[in-house]
PDB file of C-alpha atoms and ligand atoms in Angstrom:
ATOM      1  CA  UNK A 187      -0.026  -0.014   0.052  1.00 90.00           C
ATOM      2  CA  UNK A 188       1.104   3.596  -0.603  1.00 97.00           C
ATOM      3  CA  UNK A 189       2.193   5.651   2.368  1.00 98.00           C
ATOM      4  CA  UNK A 190      -0.518   7.355   4.438  1.00 98.00           C
ATOM      5  CA  UNK A 191      -1.238  11.021   3.836  1.00 99.00           C
ATOM      6  CA  UNK A 192      -2.624  12.564   6.973  1.00 99.00           C
ATOM      7  CA  UNK A 193      -4.483  15.840   6.737  1.00 99.00           C
ATOM      8  CA  UNK A 194      -5.032  18.019   9.723  1.00 99.00           C
ATOM      9  CA  UNK A 195      -8.081  20.226   9.398  1.00 99.00           C
ATOM     10  CA  UNK A 196      -6.989  22.571  12.225  1.00 99.00           C
ATOM     11  CA  UNK A 197      -9.808  25.108  12.720  1.00 98.00           C
ATOM     12  CA  UNK A 198     -12.695  25.160  10.211  1.00 98.00           C
ATOM     13  CA  UNK A 199     -15.216  28.007  10.112  1.00 98.00           C
ATOM     14  CA  UNK A 200     -17.797  26.795  12.665  1.00 98.00           C
ATOM     15  CA  UNK A 201     -16.035  25.556  15.750  1.00 98.00           C
ATOM     16  CA  UNK A 202     -15.760  28.195  18.441  1.00 98.00           C
ATOM     17  CA  UNK A 203     -13.922  28.776  21.691  1.00 98.00           C
ATOM     18  CA  UNK A 204     -17.229  28.002  23.418  1.00 98.00           C
ATOM     19  CA  UNK A 205     -17.020  24.500  21.909  1.00 98.00           C
ATOM     20  CA  UNK A 206     -13.389  24.054  22.648  1.00 98.00           C
ATOM     21  CA  UNK A 207     -10.696  26.449  24.040  1.00 98.00           C
ATOM     22  CA  UNK A 208      -8.129  24.755  21.781  1.00 98.00           C
ATOM     23  CA  UNK A 209      -9.363  25.887  18.382  1.00 98.00           C
ATOM     24  CA  UNK A 210      -6.902  28.312  16.710  1.00 98.00           C
ATOM     25  CA  UNK A 211      -8.225  31.599  15.400  1.00 98.00           C
ATOM     26  CA  UNK A 212      -5.575  34.134  14.572  1.00 98.00           C
ATOM     27  CA  UNK A 213      -2.994  33.515  11.711  1.00 98.00           C
ATOM     28  CA  UNK A 214      -0.247  32.994  14.357  1.00 98.00           C
ATOM     29  CA  UNK A 215      -2.410  30.485  16.262  1.00 98.00           C
ATOM     30  CA  UNK A 216      -3.352  28.668  13.091  1.00 98.00           C
ATOM     31  CA  UNK A 217       0.213  28.529  11.930  1.00 98.00           C
ATOM     32  CA  UNK A 218       1.445  27.214  15.286  1.00 98.00           C
ATOM     33  CA  UNK A 219      -1.246  24.545  15.266  1.00 99.00           C
ATOM     34  CA  UNK A 220      -0.350  23.631  11.708  1.00 99.00           C
ATOM     35  CA  UNK A 221       3.340  23.317  12.469  1.00 99.00           C
ATOM     36  CA  UNK A 222       2.738  21.232  15.502  1.00 99.00           C
ATOM     37  CA  UNK A 223       0.366  18.921  13.558  1.00 99.00           C
ATOM     38  CA  UNK A 224       2.980  18.634  10.798  1.00 99.00           C
ATOM     39  CA  UNK A 225       5.595  17.708  13.369  1.00 98.00           C
ATOM     40  CA  UNK A 226       3.199  15.093  14.651  1.00 99.00           C
ATOM     41  CA  UNK A 227       2.903  13.535  11.164  1.00 99.00           C
ATOM     42  CA  UNK A 228       0.396  15.549   9.112  1.00 99.00           C
ATOM     43  CA  UNK A 229       1.521  16.263   5.525  1.00 98.00           C
ATOM     44  CA  UNK A 230      -1.425  18.358   4.498  1.00 99.00           C
ATOM     45  CA  UNK A 231      -2.893  21.197   6.606  1.00 99.00           C
ATOM     46  CA  UNK A 232      -6.376  22.295   5.784  1.00 99.00           C
ATOM     47  CA  UNK A 233      -6.879  25.876   6.938  1.00 99.00           C
ATOM     48  CA  UNK A 234      -9.725  28.383   7.249  1.00 99.00           C
ATOM     49  CA  UNK A 235      -9.046  32.057   7.828  1.00 98.00           C
ATOM     50  CA  UNK A 236     -10.556  33.657  10.891  1.00 98.00           C
ATOM     51  CA  UNK A 237     -10.212  37.115  12.401  1.00 97.00           C
ATOM     52  CA  UNK A 238      -8.664  37.186  15.871  1.00 93.00           C
ATOM     53  CA  UNK A 239     -12.142  37.199  17.478  1.00 96.00           C
ATOM     54  CA  UNK A 240     -12.892  33.908  15.649  1.00 98.00           C
ATOM     55  CA  UNK A 241     -15.226  35.260  12.938  1.00 98.00           C
ATOM     56  CA  UNK A 242     -14.780  33.268   9.784  1.00 98.00           C
ATOM     57  CA  UNK A 243     -13.486  35.284   6.791  1.00 98.00           C
ATOM     58  CA  UNK A 244     -12.182  34.562   3.329  1.00 98.00           C
ATOM     59  CA  UNK A 245     -10.014  37.617   3.521  1.00 98.00           C
ATOM     60  CA  UNK A 246      -7.049  36.884   1.230  1.00 98.00           C
ATOM     61  CA  UNK A 247      -4.598  38.791   3.402  1.00 98.00           C
ATOM     62  CA  UNK A 248      -5.483  36.579   6.423  1.00 98.00           C
ATOM     63  CA  UNK A 249      -4.781  33.549   4.275  1.00 98.00           C
ATOM     64  CA  UNK A 250      -1.521  35.116   3.049  1.00 98.00           C
ATOM     65  CA  UNK A 251      -0.299  35.547   6.579  1.00 98.00           C
ATOM     66  CA  UNK A 252      -1.236  31.986   7.600  1.00 98.00           C
ATOM     67  CA  UNK A 253       0.524  30.584   4.542  1.00 98.00           C
ATOM     68  CA  UNK A 254       3.684  32.692   5.110  1.00 98.00           C
ATOM     69  CA  UNK A 255       3.887  31.862   8.777  1.00 98.00           C
ATOM     70  CA  UNK A 256       3.603  28.074   8.107  1.00 98.00           C
ATOM     71  CA  UNK A 257       6.073  28.322   5.137  1.00 98.00           C
ATOM     72  CA  UNK A 258       8.657  29.963   7.333  1.00 98.00           C
ATOM     73  CA  UNK A 259       8.925  26.895   9.491  1.00 98.00           C
ATOM     74  CA  UNK A 260       7.613  23.794   7.672  1.00 98.00           C
ATOM     75  CA  UNK A 261       7.420  22.059   4.251  1.00 98.00           C
ATOM     76  CA  UNK A 262       3.863  20.874   5.021  1.00 98.00           C
ATOM     77  CA  UNK A 263       1.275  21.310   2.250  1.00 98.00           C
ATOM     78  CA  UNK A 264      -1.137  24.191   3.019  1.00 98.00           C
ATOM     79  CA  UNK A 265      -4.557  23.598   1.589  1.00 99.00           C
ATOM     80  CA  UNK A 266      -6.807  26.614   1.865  1.00 99.00           C
ATOM     81  CA  UNK A 267     -10.625  26.402   2.073  1.00 99.00           C
ATOM     82  CA  UNK A 268     -12.785  27.745  -0.728  1.00 98.00           C
ATOM     83  CA  UNK A 269     -15.762  26.483   1.214  1.00 98.00           C
ATOM     84  CA  UNK A 270     -15.460  29.171   3.831  1.00 98.00           C
ATOM     85  CA  UNK A 271     -18.576  29.326   5.980  1.00 98.00           C
ATOM     86  CA  UNK A 272     -22.243  28.771   5.268  1.00 98.00           C
ATOM     87  CA  UNK A 273     -23.742  31.952   3.930  1.00 96.00           C
ATOM     88  CA  UNK A 274     -20.635  33.381   2.247  1.00 98.00           C
ATOM     89  CA  UNK A 275     -20.906  34.137  -1.496  1.00 98.00           C
ATOM     90  CA  UNK A 276     -19.109  32.054  -4.130  1.00 98.00           C
ATOM     91  CA  UNK A 277     -17.088  35.042  -5.204  1.00 98.00           C
ATOM     92  CA  UNK A 278     -15.840  35.914  -1.741  1.00 98.00           C
ATOM     93  CA  UNK A 279     -15.029  32.285  -1.195  1.00 98.00           C
ATOM     94  CA  UNK A 280     -12.998  32.009  -4.429  1.00 98.00           C
ATOM     95  CA  UNK A 281     -10.862  35.129  -3.946  1.00 98.00           C
ATOM     96  CA  UNK A 282      -8.116  33.173  -2.113  1.00 98.00           C
ATOM     97  CA  UNK A 283      -7.388  31.110  -5.196  1.00 98.00           C
ATOM     98  CA  UNK A 284      -5.491  34.097  -6.667  1.00 98.00           C
ATOM     99  CA  UNK A 285      -2.907  33.669  -3.939  1.00 98.00           C
ATOM    100  CA  UNK A 286      -1.901  30.454  -5.837  1.00 98.00           C
ATOM    101  CA  UNK A 287      -1.754  28.173  -2.825  1.00 98.00           C
ATOM    102  CA  UNK A 288      -0.486  24.714  -3.435  1.00 98.00           C
ATOM    103  CA  UNK A 289      -3.864  23.145  -2.855  1.00 98.00           C
ATOM    104  CA  UNK A 290      -7.465  24.284  -2.261  1.00 99.00           C
ATOM    105  CA  UNK A 291     -10.762  22.571  -1.544  1.00 99.00           C
ATOM    106  CA  UNK A 292     -13.446  22.335  -4.303  1.00 99.00           C
ATOM    107  CA  UNK A 293     -16.868  21.387  -3.025  1.00 98.00           C
ATOM    108  CA  UNK A 294     -18.738  19.397  -5.607  1.00 98.00           C
ATOM    109  CA  UNK A 295     -22.299  20.111  -4.653  1.00 98.00           C
ATOM    110  CA  UNK A 296     -24.906  21.689  -2.366  1.00 98.00           C
ATOM    111  CA  UNK A 297     -25.671  20.035   0.909  1.00 98.00           C
ATOM    112  CA  UNK A 298     -27.665  20.759   3.964  1.00 98.00           C
ATOM    113  CA  UNK A 299     -25.162  21.619   6.618  1.00 97.00           C
ATOM    114  CA  UNK A 300     -26.657  21.197  10.116  1.00 92.00           C
ATOM    115  CA  UNK A 301     -29.275  23.978  10.171  1.00 95.00           C
ATOM    116  CA  UNK A 302     -27.870  25.760   7.184  1.00 97.00           C
ATOM    117  CA  UNK A 303     -27.273  25.128   3.564  1.00 98.00           C
ATOM    118  CA  UNK A 304     -23.799  24.920   2.093  1.00 98.00           C
ATOM    119  CA  UNK A 305     -24.590  26.170  -1.364  1.00 98.00           C
ATOM    120  CA  UNK A 306     -22.570  25.175  -4.428  1.00 98.00           C
ATOM    121  CA  UNK A 307     -24.415  25.879  -7.664  1.00 98.00           C
ATOM    122  CA  UNK A 308     -23.160  24.066 -10.782  1.00 98.00           C
ATOM    123  CA  UNK A 309     -21.926  27.237 -12.444  1.00 98.00           C
ATOM    124  CA  UNK A 310     -20.068  28.227  -9.285  1.00 98.00           C
ATOM    125  CA  UNK A 311     -18.356  24.811  -9.004  1.00 98.00           C
ATOM    126  CA  UNK A 312     -17.255  25.175 -12.643  1.00 98.00           C
ATOM    127  CA  UNK A 313     -15.900  28.661 -11.858  1.00 98.00           C
ATOM    128  CA  UNK A 314     -13.904  27.491  -8.851  1.00 98.00           C
ATOM    129  CA  UNK A 315     -12.411  24.706 -11.087  1.00 98.00           C
ATOM    130  CA  UNK A 316     -11.524  27.132 -13.879  1.00 98.00           C
ATOM    131  CA  UNK A 317      -9.771  29.522 -11.493  1.00 98.00           C
ATOM    132  CA  UNK A 318      -7.757  26.701  -9.811  1.00 98.00           C
ATOM    133  CA  UNK A 319      -6.679  25.553 -13.187  1.00 98.00           C
ATOM    134  CA  UNK A 320      -5.725  29.084 -14.266  1.00 98.00           C
ATOM    135  CA  UNK A 321      -3.671  29.641 -11.137  1.00 98.00           C
ATOM    136  CA  UNK A 322      -2.127  26.164 -10.954  1.00 98.00           C
ATOM    137  CA  UNK A 323      -3.857  25.173  -7.747  1.00 98.00           C
ATOM    138  CA  UNK A 324      -4.430  21.496  -7.046  1.00 98.00           C
ATOM    139  CA  UNK A 325      -8.038  20.910  -6.134  1.00 98.00           C
ATOM    140  CA  UNK A 326      -9.157  18.458  -3.465  1.00 99.00           C
ATOM    141  CA  UNK A 327     -12.693  17.508  -4.371  1.00 98.00           C
ATOM    142  CA  UNK A 328     -14.956  17.715  -1.247  1.00 99.00           C
ATOM    143  CA  UNK A 329     -17.679  15.179  -1.527  1.00 99.00           C
ATOM    144  CA  UNK A 330     -20.521  15.290   1.000  1.00 98.00           C
ATOM    145  CA  UNK A 331     -22.784  12.787  -0.789  1.00 98.00           C
ATOM    146  CA  UNK A 332     -22.458  10.238  -3.528  1.00 97.00           C
ATOM    147  CA  UNK A 333     -23.922  12.395  -6.383  1.00 98.00           C
ATOM    148  CA  UNK A 334     -20.968  14.752  -5.935  1.00 98.00           C
ATOM    149  CA  UNK A 335     -18.586  12.126  -7.278  1.00 98.00           C
ATOM    150  CA  UNK A 336     -20.512  12.018 -10.458  1.00 98.00           C
ATOM    151  CA  UNK A 337     -20.394  15.814 -10.641  1.00 98.00           C
ATOM    152  CA  UNK A 338     -16.573  15.692 -10.353  1.00 98.00           C
ATOM    153  CA  UNK A 339     -16.466  13.156 -13.122  1.00 98.00           C
ATOM    154  CA  UNK A 340     -18.625  15.387 -15.377  1.00 98.00           C
ATOM    155  CA  UNK A 341     -16.169  18.283 -14.734  1.00 98.00           C
ATOM    156  CA  UNK A 342     -13.297  16.024 -15.710  1.00 98.00           C
ATOM    157  CA  UNK A 343     -15.028  15.219 -19.025  1.00 98.00           C
ATOM    158  CA  UNK A 344     -15.473  18.928 -19.644  1.00 98.00           C
ATOM    159  CA  UNK A 345     -11.844  19.354 -19.131  1.00 98.00           C
ATOM    160  CA  UNK A 346     -12.271  21.580 -16.005  1.00 98.00           C
ATOM    161  CA  UNK A 347     -10.560  19.045 -13.759  1.00 98.00           C
ATOM    162  CA  UNK A 348      -7.426  17.107 -14.638  1.00 97.00           C
ATOM    163  CA  UNK A 349      -7.255  13.456 -13.570  1.00 94.00           C
ATOM    164  CA  UNK A 350      -6.246  11.583 -11.585  1.00 98.00           C
ATOM    165  CA  UNK A 351      -8.542  13.333  -9.054  1.00 98.00           C
ATOM    166  CA  UNK A 352      -7.954  13.652  -5.379  1.00 98.00           C
ATOM    167  CA  UNK A 353     -11.015  13.441  -3.185  1.00 99.00           C
ATOM    168  CA  UNK A 354     -11.975  14.104   0.368  1.00 99.00           C
ATOM    169  CA  UNK A 355     -14.925  12.022   1.333  1.00 99.00           C
ATOM    170  CA  UNK A 356     -16.651  13.995   4.116  1.00 99.00           C
ATOM    171  CA  UNK A 357     -18.968  11.701   6.026  1.00 99.00           C
ATOM    172  CA  UNK A 358     -21.322  12.454   8.875  1.00 98.00           C
ATOM    173  CA  UNK A 359     -22.227  16.152   8.257  1.00 98.00           C
ATOM    174  CA  UNK A 360     -25.965  16.363   9.346  1.00 97.00           C
ATOM    175  CA  UNK A 361     -27.571  16.600   5.866  1.00 98.00           C
ATOM    176  CA  UNK A 362     -24.813  14.649   4.019  1.00 98.00           C
ATOM    177  CA  UNK A 363     -23.860  11.008   3.628  1.00 98.00           C
ATOM    178  CA  UNK A 364     -23.846   9.172   7.096  1.00 98.00           C
ATOM    179  CA  UNK A 365     -20.490   8.005   8.286  1.00 98.00           C
ATOM    180  CA  UNK A 366     -20.999   4.285   7.815  1.00 98.00           C
ATOM    181  CA  UNK A 367     -18.670   1.625   6.480  1.00 98.00           C
ATOM    182  CA  UNK A 368     -21.046   0.491   3.708  1.00 98.00           C
ATOM    183  CA  UNK A 369     -21.284   4.080   2.519  1.00 98.00           C
ATOM    184  CA  UNK A 370     -17.607   4.528   2.510  1.00 98.00           C
ATOM    185  CA  UNK A 371     -17.103   1.318   0.535  1.00 98.00           C
ATOM    186  CA  UNK A 372     -19.785   2.445  -1.966  1.00 98.00           C
ATOM    187  CA  UNK A 373     -18.249   5.943  -2.484  1.00 98.00           C
ATOM    188  CA  UNK A 374     -14.715   4.436  -2.970  1.00 98.00           C
ATOM    189  CA  UNK A 375     -16.136   2.022  -5.609  1.00 98.00           C
ATOM    190  CA  UNK A 376     -17.577   5.038  -7.472  1.00 98.00           C
ATOM    191  CA  UNK A 377     -14.286   6.947  -7.747  1.00 98.00           C
ATOM    192  CA  UNK A 378     -12.653   7.107 -11.196  1.00 98.00           C
ATOM    193  CA  UNK A 379      -9.635   4.885 -11.713  1.00 97.00           C
ATOM    194  CA  UNK A 380      -6.463   6.294 -10.373  1.00 97.00           C
ATOM    195  CA  UNK A 381      -8.083   8.586  -7.854  1.00 98.00           C
ATOM    196  CA  UNK A 382      -6.614   9.144  -4.422  1.00 98.00           C
ATOM    197  CA  UNK A 383      -8.953   9.792  -1.570  1.00 98.00           C
ATOM    198  CA  UNK A 384      -9.027  10.723   1.996  1.00 98.00           C
ATOM    199  CA  UNK A 385     -11.931  10.371   4.468  1.00 99.00           C
ATOM    200  CA  UNK A 386     -13.050  12.962   7.037  1.00 99.00           C
ATOM    201  CA  UNK A 387     -15.529  11.593   9.486  1.00 99.00           C
ATOM    202  CA  UNK A 388     -17.434  14.123  11.496  1.00 98.00           C
ATOM    203  CA  UNK A 389     -17.626  13.922  15.288  1.00 98.00           C
ATOM    204  CA  UNK A 390     -17.072  10.572  16.812  1.00 97.00           C
ATOM    205  CA  UNK A 391     -16.816   9.106  13.298  1.00 98.00           C
ATOM    206  CA  UNK A 392     -13.508  10.768  12.822  1.00 98.00           C
ATOM    207  CA  UNK A 393     -11.605   7.885  14.469  1.00 98.00           C
ATOM    208  CA  UNK A 394     -13.452   5.125  12.851  1.00 98.00           C
ATOM    209  CA  UNK A 395     -13.424   6.612   9.366  1.00 98.00           C
ATOM    210  CA  UNK A 396      -9.695   7.518   9.599  1.00 98.00           C
ATOM    211  CA  UNK A 397      -9.053   3.940  10.689  1.00 98.00           C
ATOM    212  CA  UNK A 398     -11.048   2.745   7.678  1.00 98.00           C
ATOM    213  CA  UNK A 399      -8.937   5.042   5.432  1.00 98.00           C
ATOM    214  CA  UNK A 400      -5.774   3.479   6.764  1.00 98.00           C
ATOM    215  CA  UNK A 401      -7.085  -0.102   6.214  1.00 98.00           C
ATOM    216  CA  UNK A 402      -8.552   0.421   2.773  1.00 98.00           C
ATOM    217  CA  UNK A 403      -5.496   2.115   1.278  1.00 98.00           C
ATOM    218  CA  UNK A 404      -7.029   5.628   1.349  1.00 98.00           C
ATOM    219  CA  UNK A 405      -5.803   8.466   3.505  1.00 98.00           C
ATOM    220  CA  UNK A 406      -7.072  10.058   6.685  1.00 99.00           C
ATOM    221  CA  UNK A 407      -8.234  13.600   7.731  1.00 99.00           C
ATOM    222  CA  UNK A 408      -8.509  14.484  11.434  1.00 99.00           C
ATOM    223  CA  UNK A 409      -8.544  17.768  13.309  1.00 99.00           C
ATOM    224  CA  UNK A 410     -10.707  20.092  15.286  1.00 99.00           C
ATOM    225  CA  UNK A 411     -12.663  21.368  12.244  1.00 99.00           C
ATOM    226  CA  UNK A 412     -14.424  18.004  12.063  1.00 98.00           C
ATOM    227  CA  UNK A 413     -14.134  16.742  15.705  1.00 98.00           C
ATOM    228  CA  UNK A 414     -13.260  18.356  19.008  1.00 98.00           C
ATOM    229  CA  UNK A 415     -13.105  15.275  21.220  1.00 98.00           C
ATOM    230  CA  UNK A 416     -10.274  12.767  21.733  1.00 98.00           C
ATOM    231  CA  UNK A 417     -12.688  10.452  23.477  1.00 98.00           C
ATOM    232  CA  UNK A 418     -16.196  10.605  24.903  1.00 97.00           C
ATOM    233  CA  UNK A 419     -16.335  13.540  27.274  1.00 97.00           C
ATOM    234  CA  UNK A 420     -12.706  14.480  26.862  1.00 98.00           C
ATOM    235  CA  UNK A 421     -11.770  17.274  24.510  1.00 98.00           C
ATOM    236  CA  UNK A 422      -8.758  16.876  22.282  1.00 99.00           C
ATOM    237  CA  UNK A 423      -5.924  18.979  23.705  1.00 98.00           C
ATOM    238  CA  UNK A 424      -4.714  19.996  20.230  1.00 99.00           C
ATOM    239  CA  UNK A 425      -4.827  19.030  16.532  1.00 99.00           C
ATOM    240  CA  UNK A 426      -1.444  17.434  17.018  1.00 99.00           C
ATOM    241  CA  UNK A 427      -2.867  15.069  19.576  1.00 99.00           C
ATOM    242  CA  UNK A 428      -5.456  13.839  17.095  1.00 99.00           C
ATOM    243  CA  UNK A 429      -2.735  13.464  14.375  1.00 99.00           C
ATOM    244  CA  UNK A 430      -0.470  11.556  16.735  1.00 99.00           C
ATOM    245  CA  UNK A 431      -3.099   8.915  17.410  1.00 98.00           C
ATOM    246  CA  UNK A 432      -3.454   8.302  13.602  1.00 99.00           C
ATOM    247  CA  UNK A 433       0.311   7.988  13.337  1.00 99.00           C
ATOM    248  CA  UNK A 434       0.365   5.365  16.078  1.00 98.00           C
ATOM    249  CA  UNK A 435      -2.565   3.509  14.534  1.00 98.00           C
ATOM    250  CA  UNK A 436      -0.965   3.545  11.084  1.00 98.00           C
ATOM    251  CA  UNK A 437       2.195   2.083  12.618  1.00 98.00           C
ATOM    252  CA  UNK A 438       0.177  -0.702  14.268  1.00 98.00           C
ATOM    253  CA  UNK A 439      -1.676  -1.449  11.045  1.00 97.00           C
ATOM    254  CA  UNK A 440       1.519  -1.427   8.930  1.00 97.00           C
ATOM    255  CA  UNK A 441       1.101   1.812   7.059  1.00 98.00           C
ATOM    256  CA  UNK A 442       4.027   4.175   6.793  1.00 98.00           C
ATOM    257  CA  UNK A 443       3.261   7.821   7.026  1.00 98.00           C
ATOM    258  CA  UNK A 444       4.095  10.113   4.074  1.00 98.00           C
ATOM    259  CA  UNK A 445       6.242  13.159   4.341  1.00 98.00           C
ATOM    260  CA  UNK A 446       4.986  16.352   2.795  1.00 98.00           C
ATOM    261  CA  UNK A 447       7.177  15.838  -0.313  1.00 98.00           C
ATOM    262  CA  UNK A 448       5.955  12.221  -0.666  1.00 98.00           C
ATOM    263  CA  UNK A 449       2.407  13.496  -0.221  1.00 98.00           C
ATOM    264  CA  UNK A 450       2.922  16.112  -3.024  1.00 98.00           C
ATOM    265  CA  UNK A 451       3.686  13.416  -5.450  1.00 98.00           C
ATOM    266  CA  UNK A 452       0.849  11.182  -4.297  1.00 98.00           C
ATOM    267  CA  UNK A 453      -1.877  13.809  -4.473  1.00 98.00           C
ATOM    268  CA  UNK A 454      -0.761  15.332  -7.780  1.00 97.00           C
ATOM    269  CA  UNK A 455       0.915  18.572  -6.754  1.00 98.00           C
ATOM    270  CA  UNK A 456       3.364  19.266  -9.556  1.00 90.00           C
ATOM    271  CA  UNK A 457       4.639  22.752  -8.992  1.00 73.00           C
TER     272      UNK A 457
HETATM  273  N1  KMH B 632     -17.450  25.332   6.482  1.00 80.76           N
HETATM  274  C1  KMH B 632     -18.182  24.536   5.516  1.00 80.76           C
HETATM  275  C2  KMH B 632     -19.502  25.149   5.198  1.00 80.76           C
HETATM  276  C3  KMH B 632     -14.163  23.515   2.885  1.00 80.76           C
HETATM  277  O1  KMH B 632     -13.433  23.831   3.705  1.00 80.76           O
HETATM  278  O2  KMH B 632     -13.936  23.588   1.671  1.00 80.76           O
HETATM  279  C4  KMH B 632     -17.490  24.163   4.338  1.00 80.76           C
HETATM  280  C5  KMH B 632     -16.105  23.601   4.417  1.00 80.76           C
HETATM  281  C6  KMH B 632     -15.531  22.986   3.189  1.00 80.76           C
HETATM  282  O3  KMH B 632     -15.467  23.586   5.436  1.00 80.76           O
HETATM  283 ZN1   ZN B 633     -12.951  23.235   5.760  1.00 80.76          ZN
END
């Protein structure tokens, strides 16, 4: 099996200090969490921009500072969010692509997201893909339900996405595909040949889905964006703590962990 690429989704747009005191907000906090997670074994860091008070933003300058701070100390891949937060417009979400980050998320459809709607109209998805191609940004296709895999394949046929594709199967968002093994196996069976995939289980499914990713030859995403607990009733102390557990599990299950440069080759980052 290929080496394991661990993604740390360190903050997201929705988790607050009321949920957990450990979620990083400011660029400095996000960068420190990212560097610590990379030292623990993550090769991709998925980041959202926040203002210092925690408000989610797609402000390009905030992303620029996060990227520069991480770059100064680590070779880890920085993957920016173009999903932002529920309610943001597609054009404000897309602005960060012009920074030419190595990697960015590309959500492949609309999904109910808790009490809100994460809106991704077909024309907007195509525009995100076009801009990523124009700026040489490697997309990670965010899939919240099975039909979104078919959407990504249509975009590939239209020449808006270049294969092999790299997917993040997000499982357990209330409104999206439930985080169950049968659903994961079904989604993996739908992926176009040659795809790479990681799985992000939400809440307590983070550990089970990441373990499934290790066993099935996929990859694993963990972090406070998706899950704030280490165990029932015990908050994770940091993103690095969640990453470290995956590194230990991978070792027990016979999967070596990829370095950032190995991950670049595996997920198709060419620049
Ligand atoms: N915050 C969610 C509404 C992404 O980063 O691309 C969307 C999200 C996906 O987190
Ligand atoms: Zn995100």
